[in-house]
Amino acid sequence: MAFGLKHLLGLEGVSREDIDTILNAADSFREVLDRPIKKVPTLRGVTVVNLFYEASTRTRISFELAAKRLSADLLNFTTSGSSVSKGETFKDTVRNIEAMKVDMIVMRHACSGAPKFLTEFSSSQVINAGDGSHEHPTQALLDMLSIRQHFGKLDGLRVVIVGDILHSRVARSNIWGLKTMGASVAICGPTTLLPVEVEKMGVDVYCDISRALDGADVVNVLRLQLERQQSGLLPSLREYTNLFGITSERKRLLNRNHIVMHPGPMNRGVEIASDVADGDDSVILDQVTNGVAVRMAVLYLIKGGGSKEDE
Ligand code: CP
């Protein structure tokens, strides 16, 4: 098993082989999570820092659990209560944390490119936990793991991503990853929330939800970022729900064997109806469980498990 990445900053340009390696390792770690003692000694002696400059529930907690399940030491940094409020710069904050001898930094930041900037002056290995509207690679990996668990493959499936594609790091990472793995990807949303020239990413583009869902295997529903309404990009939430909300009626357009996904947090009754979110075809909570396994796999592989030197 060879793994080629020192950091995980995004899925753009990551090879099919490396994605397969992560998903296969996550399958193994998923089994660890079902044991009575959910812990392995794999990263004993390694120190991981969760450096979160933006709010998070799922990503931060699952990275914390993943590190602990691998027996690593874990530090949590969030801006509230830190010296950031006294004006300490990002670079000074990181340099001070690194002076305490840490090995890996898991980072979320509102600015696209912040994790890449971090690699330019830090000696730690960096994992992007979501940067601005750029990428959220571990979310896309856990999404792909959830799809693969249901269908046994990614190749040849038709995946529709619905919502605010323009501001979505989840959509961008899913598009790069799914395309690399041989799936066909369609996006659907209001024209004001679709990136210019998004077709160049190799996706089919729809503004009509019925046409987008027709015969699809997977619908991945994005959170409607409610703050976009103030920016004038959306006329009203009611109109968005009428035109793009995923309801049980619209779900009938999908392939008979289908799954419904959402990265969370959900706005129930806005982008997704409650009965769809909690229905038999929903894998939303499986995605959360898979998030721990995927993050265990990423921490393990980035730290050197399966490195070319091991062969
Ligand atoms: N999906 C996701 O990134 O959720 P959090 O913002 O809660 O981490």
PDB file of C-alpha atoms and ligand atoms in Angstrom, residues 52 54-62 108 129-130 136 139 142 169-170 223 262-265 295, ligand 1:
ATOM      1  CA  PHE A  52     -10.606  25.812  14.476  1.00  0.00           C
ATOM      2  CA  GLU A  54     -14.734  28.763  12.518  1.00  0.00           C
ATOM      3  CA  ALA A  55     -17.646  26.975  14.186  1.00  0.00           C
ATOM      4  CA  SER A  56     -18.019  23.218  13.793  1.00  0.00           C
ATOM      5  CA  THR A  57     -19.828  20.338  15.456  1.00  0.00           C
ATOM      6  CA  ARG A  58     -19.307  17.220  13.311  1.00  0.00           C
ATOM      7  CA  THR A  59     -15.835  17.877  11.889  1.00  0.00           C
ATOM      8  CA  ARG A  60     -14.164  19.031  15.107  1.00  0.00           C
ATOM      9  CA  ILE A  61     -15.673  16.314  17.303  1.00  0.00           C
ATOM     10  CA  SER A  62     -15.005  13.548  14.799  1.00  0.00           C
ATOM     11  CA  ARG A 108     -10.704  25.097   9.737  1.00  0.00           C
ATOM     12  CA  ALA A 129     -11.050  20.730   7.815  1.00  0.00           C
ATOM     13  CA  GLY A 130     -12.783  23.314   5.591  1.00  0.00           C
ATOM     14  CA  HIS A 136     -13.580  20.321   2.664  1.00  0.00           C
ATOM     15  CA  GLN A 139     -16.316  15.658   4.133  1.00  0.00           C
ATOM     16  CA  LEU A 142     -16.825  10.448   4.108  1.00  0.00           C
ATOM     17  CA  ARG A 169     -16.480  23.834  -0.135  1.00  0.00           C
ATOM     18  CA  VAL A 170     -18.364  20.538   0.291  1.00  0.00           C
ATOM     19  CA  ARG A 223     -27.148  23.484   3.649  1.00  0.00           C
ATOM     20  CA  HIS A 262     -26.655  16.001   3.730  1.00  0.00           C
ATOM     21  CA  PRO A 263     -23.353  17.197   5.238  1.00  0.00           C
ATOM     22  CA  GLY A 264     -25.121  19.029   8.086  1.00  0.00           C
ATOM     23  CA  PRO A 265     -26.096  21.188   9.777  1.00  0.00           C
ATOM     24  CA  ARG A 295     -10.602  10.936   9.747  1.00  0.00           C
TER      25      ARG A 295
HETATM   26  N1   CP B   1     -20.334  18.968   7.711  1.00  0.00           N
HETATM   27  C1   CP B   1     -19.656  19.808   8.500  1.00  0.00           C
HETATM   28  O1   CP B   1     -18.575  20.282   8.163  1.00  0.00           O
HETATM   29  O2   CP B   1     -20.255  20.049   9.701  1.00  0.00           O
HETATM   30  P1   CP B   1     -19.649  20.970  10.859  1.00  0.00           P
HETATM   31  O3   CP B   1     -19.644  22.397  10.328  1.00  0.00           O
HETATM   32  O4   CP B   1     -20.564  20.797  12.031  1.00  0.00           O
HETATM   33  O5   CP B   1     -18.246  20.514  11.131  1.00  0.00           O
END
